[in-house]
Coordinates of C-alpha atoms and ligand atoms in Angstrom, one line a residue:
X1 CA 65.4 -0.9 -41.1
X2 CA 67.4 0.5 -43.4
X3 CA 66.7 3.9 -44.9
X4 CA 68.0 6.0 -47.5
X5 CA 67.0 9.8 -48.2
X6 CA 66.5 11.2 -51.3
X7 CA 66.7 14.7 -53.1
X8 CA 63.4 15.0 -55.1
X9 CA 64.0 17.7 -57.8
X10 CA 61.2 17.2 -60.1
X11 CA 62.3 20.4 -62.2
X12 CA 60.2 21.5 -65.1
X13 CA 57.4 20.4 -67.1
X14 CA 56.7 16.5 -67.3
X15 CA 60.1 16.1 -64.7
X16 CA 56.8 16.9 -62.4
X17 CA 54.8 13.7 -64.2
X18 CA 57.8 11.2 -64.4
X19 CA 59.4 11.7 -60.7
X20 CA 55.7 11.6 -59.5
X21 CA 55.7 8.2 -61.1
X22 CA 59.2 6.9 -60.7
X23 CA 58.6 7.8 -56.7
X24 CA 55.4 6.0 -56.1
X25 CA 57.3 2.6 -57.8
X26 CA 60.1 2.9 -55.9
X27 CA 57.9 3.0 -52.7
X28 CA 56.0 -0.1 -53.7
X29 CA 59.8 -1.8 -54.6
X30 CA 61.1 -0.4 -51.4
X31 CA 58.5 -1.9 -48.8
X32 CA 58.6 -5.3 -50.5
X33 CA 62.0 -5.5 -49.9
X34 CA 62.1 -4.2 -46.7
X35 CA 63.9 -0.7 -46.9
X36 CA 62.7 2.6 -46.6
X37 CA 62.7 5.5 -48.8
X38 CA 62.4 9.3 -47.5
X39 CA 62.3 12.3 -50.1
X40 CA 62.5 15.4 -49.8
X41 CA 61.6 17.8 -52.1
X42 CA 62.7 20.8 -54.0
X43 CA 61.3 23.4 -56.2
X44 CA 63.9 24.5 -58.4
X45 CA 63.5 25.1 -61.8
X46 CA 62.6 27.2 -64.5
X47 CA 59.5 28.7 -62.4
X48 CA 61.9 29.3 -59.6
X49 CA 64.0 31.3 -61.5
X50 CA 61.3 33.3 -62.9
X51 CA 60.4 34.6 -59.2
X52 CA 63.8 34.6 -57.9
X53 CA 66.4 35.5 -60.1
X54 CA 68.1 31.8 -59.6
X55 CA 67.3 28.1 -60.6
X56 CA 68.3 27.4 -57.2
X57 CA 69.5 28.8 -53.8
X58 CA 72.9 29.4 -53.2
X59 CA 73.4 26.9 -50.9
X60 CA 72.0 24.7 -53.1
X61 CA 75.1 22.4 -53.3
X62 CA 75.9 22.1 -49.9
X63 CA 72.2 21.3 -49.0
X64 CA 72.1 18.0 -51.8
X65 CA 75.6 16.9 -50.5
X66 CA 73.6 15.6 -47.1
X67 CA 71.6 13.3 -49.4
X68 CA 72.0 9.5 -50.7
X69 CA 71.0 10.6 -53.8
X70 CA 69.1 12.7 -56.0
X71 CA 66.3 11.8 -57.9
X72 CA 65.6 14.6 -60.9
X73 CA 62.9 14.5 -63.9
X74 CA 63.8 17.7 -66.1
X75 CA 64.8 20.6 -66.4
X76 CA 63.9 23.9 -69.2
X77 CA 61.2 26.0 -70.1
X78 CA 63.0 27.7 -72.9
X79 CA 59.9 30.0 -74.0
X80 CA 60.3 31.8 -70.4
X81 CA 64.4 31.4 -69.7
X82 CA 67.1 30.5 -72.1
X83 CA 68.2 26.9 -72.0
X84 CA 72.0 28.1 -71.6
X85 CA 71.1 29.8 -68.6
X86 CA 68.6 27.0 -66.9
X87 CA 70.7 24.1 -67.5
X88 CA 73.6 26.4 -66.5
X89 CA 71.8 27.4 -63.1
X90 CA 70.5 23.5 -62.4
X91 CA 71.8 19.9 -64.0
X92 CA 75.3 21.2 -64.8
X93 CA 76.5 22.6 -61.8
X94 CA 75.2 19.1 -59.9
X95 CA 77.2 17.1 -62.2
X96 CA 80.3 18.8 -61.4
X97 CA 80.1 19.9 -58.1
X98 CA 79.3 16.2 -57.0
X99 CA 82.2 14.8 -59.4
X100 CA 79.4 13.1 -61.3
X101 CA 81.6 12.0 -64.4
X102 CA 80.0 8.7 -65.4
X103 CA 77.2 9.4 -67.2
X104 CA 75.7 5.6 -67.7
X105 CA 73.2 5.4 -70.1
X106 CA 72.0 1.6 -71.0
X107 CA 70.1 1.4 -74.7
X108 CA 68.7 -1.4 -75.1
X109 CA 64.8 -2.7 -76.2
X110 CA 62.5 -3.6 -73.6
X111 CA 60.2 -6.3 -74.2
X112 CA 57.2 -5.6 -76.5
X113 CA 59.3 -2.3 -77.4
X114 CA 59.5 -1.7 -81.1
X115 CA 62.4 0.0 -82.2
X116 CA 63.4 1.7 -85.4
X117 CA 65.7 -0.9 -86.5
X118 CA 65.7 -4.2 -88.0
X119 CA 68.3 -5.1 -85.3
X120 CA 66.2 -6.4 -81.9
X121 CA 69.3 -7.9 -80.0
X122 CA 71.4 -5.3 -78.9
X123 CA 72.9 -4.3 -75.5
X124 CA 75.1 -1.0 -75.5
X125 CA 75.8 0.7 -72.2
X126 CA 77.1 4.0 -73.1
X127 CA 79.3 6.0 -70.6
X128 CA 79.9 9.7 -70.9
X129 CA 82.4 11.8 -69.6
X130 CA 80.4 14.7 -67.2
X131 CA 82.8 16.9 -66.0
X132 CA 85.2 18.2 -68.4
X133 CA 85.6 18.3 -72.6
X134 CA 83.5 20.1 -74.4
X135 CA 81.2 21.3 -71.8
X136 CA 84.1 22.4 -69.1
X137 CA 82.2 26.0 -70.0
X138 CA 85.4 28.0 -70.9
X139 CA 85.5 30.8 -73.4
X140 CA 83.9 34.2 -74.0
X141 CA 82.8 36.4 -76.1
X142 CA 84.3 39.9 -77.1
X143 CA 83.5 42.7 -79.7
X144 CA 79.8 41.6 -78.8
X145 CA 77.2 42.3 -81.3
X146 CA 79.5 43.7 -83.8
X147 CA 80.6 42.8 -87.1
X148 CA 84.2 41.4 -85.6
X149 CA 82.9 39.5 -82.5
X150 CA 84.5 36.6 -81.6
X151 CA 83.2 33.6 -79.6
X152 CA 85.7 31.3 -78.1
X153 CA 84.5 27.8 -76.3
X154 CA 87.4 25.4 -75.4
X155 CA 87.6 21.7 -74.0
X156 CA 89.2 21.1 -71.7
X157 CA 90.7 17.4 -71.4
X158 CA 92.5 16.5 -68.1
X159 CA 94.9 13.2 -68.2
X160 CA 93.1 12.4 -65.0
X161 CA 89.3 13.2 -66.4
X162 CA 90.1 11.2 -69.5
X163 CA 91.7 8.3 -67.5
X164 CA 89.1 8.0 -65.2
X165 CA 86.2 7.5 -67.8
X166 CA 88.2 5.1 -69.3
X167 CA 89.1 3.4 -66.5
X168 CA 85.5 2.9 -65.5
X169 CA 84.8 1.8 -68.9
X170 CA 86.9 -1.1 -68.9
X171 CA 85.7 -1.7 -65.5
X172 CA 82.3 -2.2 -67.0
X173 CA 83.4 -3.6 -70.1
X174 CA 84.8 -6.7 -67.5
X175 CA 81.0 -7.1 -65.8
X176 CA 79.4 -7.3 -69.2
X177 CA 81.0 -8.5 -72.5
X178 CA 84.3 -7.7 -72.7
X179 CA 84.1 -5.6 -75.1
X180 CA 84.9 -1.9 -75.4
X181 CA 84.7 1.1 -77.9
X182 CA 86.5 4.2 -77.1
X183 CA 85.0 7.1 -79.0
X184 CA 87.4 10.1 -80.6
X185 CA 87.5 12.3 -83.8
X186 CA 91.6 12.0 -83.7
X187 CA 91.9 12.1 -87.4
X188 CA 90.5 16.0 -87.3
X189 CA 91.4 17.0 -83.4
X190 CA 94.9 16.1 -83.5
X191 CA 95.4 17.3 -79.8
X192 CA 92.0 16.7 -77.3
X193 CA 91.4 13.7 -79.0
X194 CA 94.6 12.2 -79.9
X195 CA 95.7 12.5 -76.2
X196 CA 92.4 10.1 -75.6
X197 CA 93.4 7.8 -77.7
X198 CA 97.1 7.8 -76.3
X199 CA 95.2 7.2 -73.0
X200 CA 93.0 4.5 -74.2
X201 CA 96.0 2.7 -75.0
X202 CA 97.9 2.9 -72.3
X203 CA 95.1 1.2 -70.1
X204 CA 94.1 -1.4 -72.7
X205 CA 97.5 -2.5 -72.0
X206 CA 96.4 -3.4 -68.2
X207 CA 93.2 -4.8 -69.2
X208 CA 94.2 -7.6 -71.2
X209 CA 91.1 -9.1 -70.6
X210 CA 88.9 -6.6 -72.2
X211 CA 88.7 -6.5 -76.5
X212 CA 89.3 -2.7 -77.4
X213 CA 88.4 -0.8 -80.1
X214 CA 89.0 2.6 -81.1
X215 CA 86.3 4.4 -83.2
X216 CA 85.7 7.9 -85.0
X217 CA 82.9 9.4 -83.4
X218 CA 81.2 9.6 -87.0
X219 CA 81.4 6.0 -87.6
X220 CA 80.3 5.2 -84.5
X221 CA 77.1 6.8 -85.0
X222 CA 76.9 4.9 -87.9
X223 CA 77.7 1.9 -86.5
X224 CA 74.8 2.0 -83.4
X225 CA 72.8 2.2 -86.3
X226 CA 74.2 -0.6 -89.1
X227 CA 75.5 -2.9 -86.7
X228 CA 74.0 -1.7 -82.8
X229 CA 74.8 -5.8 -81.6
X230 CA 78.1 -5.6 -82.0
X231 CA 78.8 -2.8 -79.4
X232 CA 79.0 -3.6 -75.8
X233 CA 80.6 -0.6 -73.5
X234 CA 80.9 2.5 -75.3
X235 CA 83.2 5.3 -73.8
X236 CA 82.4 8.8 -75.4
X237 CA 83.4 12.4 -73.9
X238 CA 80.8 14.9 -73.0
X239 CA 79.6 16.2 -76.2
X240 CA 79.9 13.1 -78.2
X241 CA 78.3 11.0 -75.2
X242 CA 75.5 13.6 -75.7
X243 CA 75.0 12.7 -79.1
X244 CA 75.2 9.8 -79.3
X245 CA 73.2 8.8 -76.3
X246 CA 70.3 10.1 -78.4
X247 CA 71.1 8.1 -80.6
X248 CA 70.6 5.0 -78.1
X249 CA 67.5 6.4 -76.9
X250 CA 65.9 6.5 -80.5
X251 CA 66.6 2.8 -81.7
X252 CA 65.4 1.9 -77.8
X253 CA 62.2 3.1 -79.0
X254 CA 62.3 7.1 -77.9
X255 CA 63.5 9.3 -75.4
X256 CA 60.7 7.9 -73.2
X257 CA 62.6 4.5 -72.6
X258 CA 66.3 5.9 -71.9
X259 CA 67.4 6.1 -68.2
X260 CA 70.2 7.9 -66.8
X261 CA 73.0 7.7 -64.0
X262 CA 75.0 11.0 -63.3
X263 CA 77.9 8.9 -60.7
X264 CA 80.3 9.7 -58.8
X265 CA 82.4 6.3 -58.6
X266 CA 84.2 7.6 -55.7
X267 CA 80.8 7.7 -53.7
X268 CA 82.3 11.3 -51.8
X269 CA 79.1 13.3 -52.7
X270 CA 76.0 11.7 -54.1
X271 CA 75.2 10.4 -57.6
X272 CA 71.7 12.1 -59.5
X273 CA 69.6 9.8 -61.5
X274 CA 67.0 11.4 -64.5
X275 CA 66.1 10.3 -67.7
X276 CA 67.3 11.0 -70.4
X277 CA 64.6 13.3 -71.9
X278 CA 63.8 16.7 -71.6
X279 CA 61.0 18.7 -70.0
X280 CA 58.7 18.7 -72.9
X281 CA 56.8 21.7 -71.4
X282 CA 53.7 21.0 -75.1
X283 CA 52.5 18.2 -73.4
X284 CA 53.0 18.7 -69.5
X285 CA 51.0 18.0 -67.2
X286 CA 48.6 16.4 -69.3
X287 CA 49.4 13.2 -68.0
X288 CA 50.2 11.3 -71.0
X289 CA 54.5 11.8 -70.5
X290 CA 56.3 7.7 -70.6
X291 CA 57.3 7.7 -67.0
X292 CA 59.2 4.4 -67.6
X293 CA 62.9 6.6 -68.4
X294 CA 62.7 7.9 -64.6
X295 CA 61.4 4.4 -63.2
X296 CA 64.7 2.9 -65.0
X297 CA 66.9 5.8 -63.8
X298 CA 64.9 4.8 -60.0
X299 CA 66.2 1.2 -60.6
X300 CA 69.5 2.5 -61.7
X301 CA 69.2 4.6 -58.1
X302 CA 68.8 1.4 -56.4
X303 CA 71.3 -0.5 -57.9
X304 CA 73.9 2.3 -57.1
X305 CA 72.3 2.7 -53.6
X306 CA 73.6 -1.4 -53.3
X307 CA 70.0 -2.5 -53.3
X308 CA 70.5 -4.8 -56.2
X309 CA 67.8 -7.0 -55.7
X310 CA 64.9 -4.5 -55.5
X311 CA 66.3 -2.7 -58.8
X312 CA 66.5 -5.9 -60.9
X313 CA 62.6 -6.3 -59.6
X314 CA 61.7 -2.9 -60.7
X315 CA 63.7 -3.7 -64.1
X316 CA 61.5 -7.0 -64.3
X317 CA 58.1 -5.2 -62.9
X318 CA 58.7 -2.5 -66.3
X319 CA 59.3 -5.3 -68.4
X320 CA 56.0 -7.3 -67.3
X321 CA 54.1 -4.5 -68.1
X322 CA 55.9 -3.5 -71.5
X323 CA 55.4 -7.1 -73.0
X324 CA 52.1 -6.7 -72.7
X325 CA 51.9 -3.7 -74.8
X326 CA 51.6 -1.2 -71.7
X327 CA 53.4 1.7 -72.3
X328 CA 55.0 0.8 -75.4
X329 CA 53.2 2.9 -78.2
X330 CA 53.1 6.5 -77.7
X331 CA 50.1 8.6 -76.8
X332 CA 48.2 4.9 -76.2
X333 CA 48.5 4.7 -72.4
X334 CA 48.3 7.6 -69.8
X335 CA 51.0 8.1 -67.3
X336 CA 49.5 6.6 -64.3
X337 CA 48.0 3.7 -66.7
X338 CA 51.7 2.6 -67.1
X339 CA 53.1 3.6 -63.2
X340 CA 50.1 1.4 -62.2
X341 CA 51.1 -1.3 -64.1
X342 CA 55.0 -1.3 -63.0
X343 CA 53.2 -1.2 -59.5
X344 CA 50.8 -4.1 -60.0
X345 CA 53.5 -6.2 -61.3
X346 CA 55.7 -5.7 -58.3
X347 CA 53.3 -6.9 -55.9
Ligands
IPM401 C1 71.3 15.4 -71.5 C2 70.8 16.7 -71.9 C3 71.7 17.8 -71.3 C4 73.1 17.6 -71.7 C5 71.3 19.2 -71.6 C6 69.9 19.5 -71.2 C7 72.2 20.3 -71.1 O1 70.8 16.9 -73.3 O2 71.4 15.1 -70.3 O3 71.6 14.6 -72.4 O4 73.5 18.0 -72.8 O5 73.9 17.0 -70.9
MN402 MN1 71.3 15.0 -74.3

C-alpha cells in the first residue's frame, strides 16, 4: 500500500482545531481510496517559543525535509510574542527554505456559500510569489529610537524568481481558461515592477495560447470586486498576492473558506498546505473555528501528493455538506458538526 508521511504542525490557536479536523477527513479519504496517511506531529509555535526562546528547533528544517508534506493550521499569538518575530521563527523560513514559491490560492464559492457580492460565478486561482519581493526580509534600522532613525526594507526581484511565477502561471492558465492577469504597480515602481512586466512579456510571447493581461495592482483589486468572473489565473508578487488573496477569501465567503498551497514545483523539498486564515487565538479552542480552509488545503495536499482522485472526493464531500447549509453561516455549526459532515459524505 501506498503511504505517504506527513509533518503535522498544528501551530497556534484554532491551527490546533482545523488540522485536528482537516486530519481525521483526510483519514476517512485516505482508507476509501486505498492509501495510507502517517503524521507526525510537532509542537512549534508561539507556546514553544515562550518556553524555549525559539518557534522551532534548529534543526527544524532539516527534520521537515524527510517529509512528503507538511500539513500546518496557524501560526501567532501576538498578545504573548510579536507577530514579526513568530511568523519570522515559523511559516516564513518553511517557505523559503523548501523553495515554496507558488503560493496557490483558489477563491471561488462553494455551494450553499453566500458571498458578499452579487457576482456568484466566478473562478480565480490566485498565485503568489513566496520567496522573494517584498518579503525577501532585507533592510535595517539605524539611529534606533531617535528623532533621525531610519528604517530601510527592500524587494528584492530576481529575473529567475519573477520568471518562475510567471512561468507557472501560464502553466495554469493552459489547465484552466486560458486566461491570465499579471499583477504590477509599474506606473509608480518604475524598476521592481517594470522589470515584471518586461518579463511577463517575454513569456506571453511563448505562450501564444494563453490571453494576457497586464493589470495595476489597484485596479485589480477593484476588479475581483466589479467584475470577479472575468479573472481566471492571477499572478501577483508576495505582498500584493498577500493582499489581494484576502480579498479572494472575503467575496468566497470569509477567511474560513480559503485554502492554501505553499509549492515547490520542482518537488526537491516538500510543499506545506494551511489555510489561509490566522490563529484567531479570541475564539480558540472553543470549537466553533470553520475547519473547511484546512480540509481544502488537505485536498489541495492530495492533489499535489498525485492522489487526484481522493482530493476531488474530499472537494465533493465539502461541497455535499455546504449545500446543505452545514458550515456555511458563521457561528451556526460547531467544528466537529461540519468535519463530521465532510466525513459522512465521504463514506
Ligand atoms: C498569509 C499570512 C502571512 C503572510 C503572514 C501571517 C506572515 O497573512 O499567509 O497570507 O503574509 O504570508
Ligand atoms: Mn495574508
Amino acid at each position: 500500500m501506498k503511504s505517504y508521511s506527513i509533518a503535522l504542525i498544528p501551530g497556534d490557536g484554532i491551527g490546533r482545531d482545523v488540522t485536528t479536523a482537516a486530519w481525521s477527513v483526510l483519514e476517512t479519504a485516505a482508507e476509501h481510496a486505498g492509501f495510507a496517511l502517517t503524521s507526525t506531529e510537532f509542537p512549534w509555535s508561539c507556546k514553544l517559543y515562550k518556553d524555549t526562546g525559539r518557534m522551532m528547533p534548529e534543526n527544524a528544517i532539516e527534520t521537515l525535509r524527510g517529509f512528503d508534506a507538511i500539513l500546518l493550521g496557524a501560526v501567532g499569538w501576538p498578545a504573548e510574542v510579536p507577530d514579526s518575530v513568530s511568523l519570522h521563527g515559523l511559516l516564513l523560513p518553511i517557505r523559503k527554505a523548501f523553495v515554496q514559491y507558488a503560493n496557490i490560492r483558489p477563491h471561488r464559492l462553494l455551494p450553499g456559500v453566500t458571498g458578499p457580492l452579487r457576482a456568484e460565478n466566478f473562478d480565480i486561482l490566485c498565485i503568489r510569489e513566496n520567496t522573494e519581493g517584498e518579503y525577501s526580509g532585507a533592510g535595517g534600522r539605524v539611529h534606533q529610537g531617535t528623532l533621525d532613525e531610519v528604517a530601510v526594507e527592500t524587494s528584492i526581484f530576481t529575473r529567475a524568481g519573477v520568471e518562475r511565477i510567471l512561468r507557472f502561471g501560464f502553466e495554469q492558465a493552459r489547465t484552466r481558461r486560458g486566461r491570465l492577469a499579471s499583477v504590477t504597480k509599474s506606473n509608480a515602481q518604475k524598476y521592481s515592477m517594470v522589470f515584471w512586466d518586461e518579463i511577463t512579456r517575454k513569456l506571453a510571447a511563448e505562450y501564444s495560447d494563453v490571453a494576457v493581461t497586464s493589470y495595476h495592482v489597484d485596479a485589480l483589486a477593484a476588479r475581483m470586486i466589479m467584475a470577479p468572473e472575468s479573472l481566471d489565473v492571477v499572478v501577483a508578487s508576495n505582498l500584493f498576492g498577500d493582499i489581494l488573496t484576502d480579498i479572494g477569501a472575503a467575496i468566497q465567503g470569509g477567511l474560513g473558506y480559503a485554502a492554501s498551497a505553499n509549492i515547490n514545483p520542482d518537488r526537491s523539498a516538500p510543499s506545506m498546505f494551511e489555510p489561509v486564515h490566522g490563529s484567531a487565538p479570541d475564539i480558540a479552542h472553543l470549537g466553533i473555528a470553520n475547519p473547511i480552509a484546512a480540509i481544502w488545503s488537505g485536498a489541495m495536499m492530495l492533489d499535489h501528493l498525485g492522489e487526484k482522485a481522493a482530493a476531488g472526493r474530499v472537494m465533493k464531500a465539502v461541497e455535499a455538506a455546504t449545500v446543505r447549509g452545514i458550515g456555511t453561516i458563521p457561528g451556526k455549526d460547531r467544528t466537529e458538526a461540519i468535519t463530521a459532515a465532510v466525513v459522512a459524505a465521504l463514506t
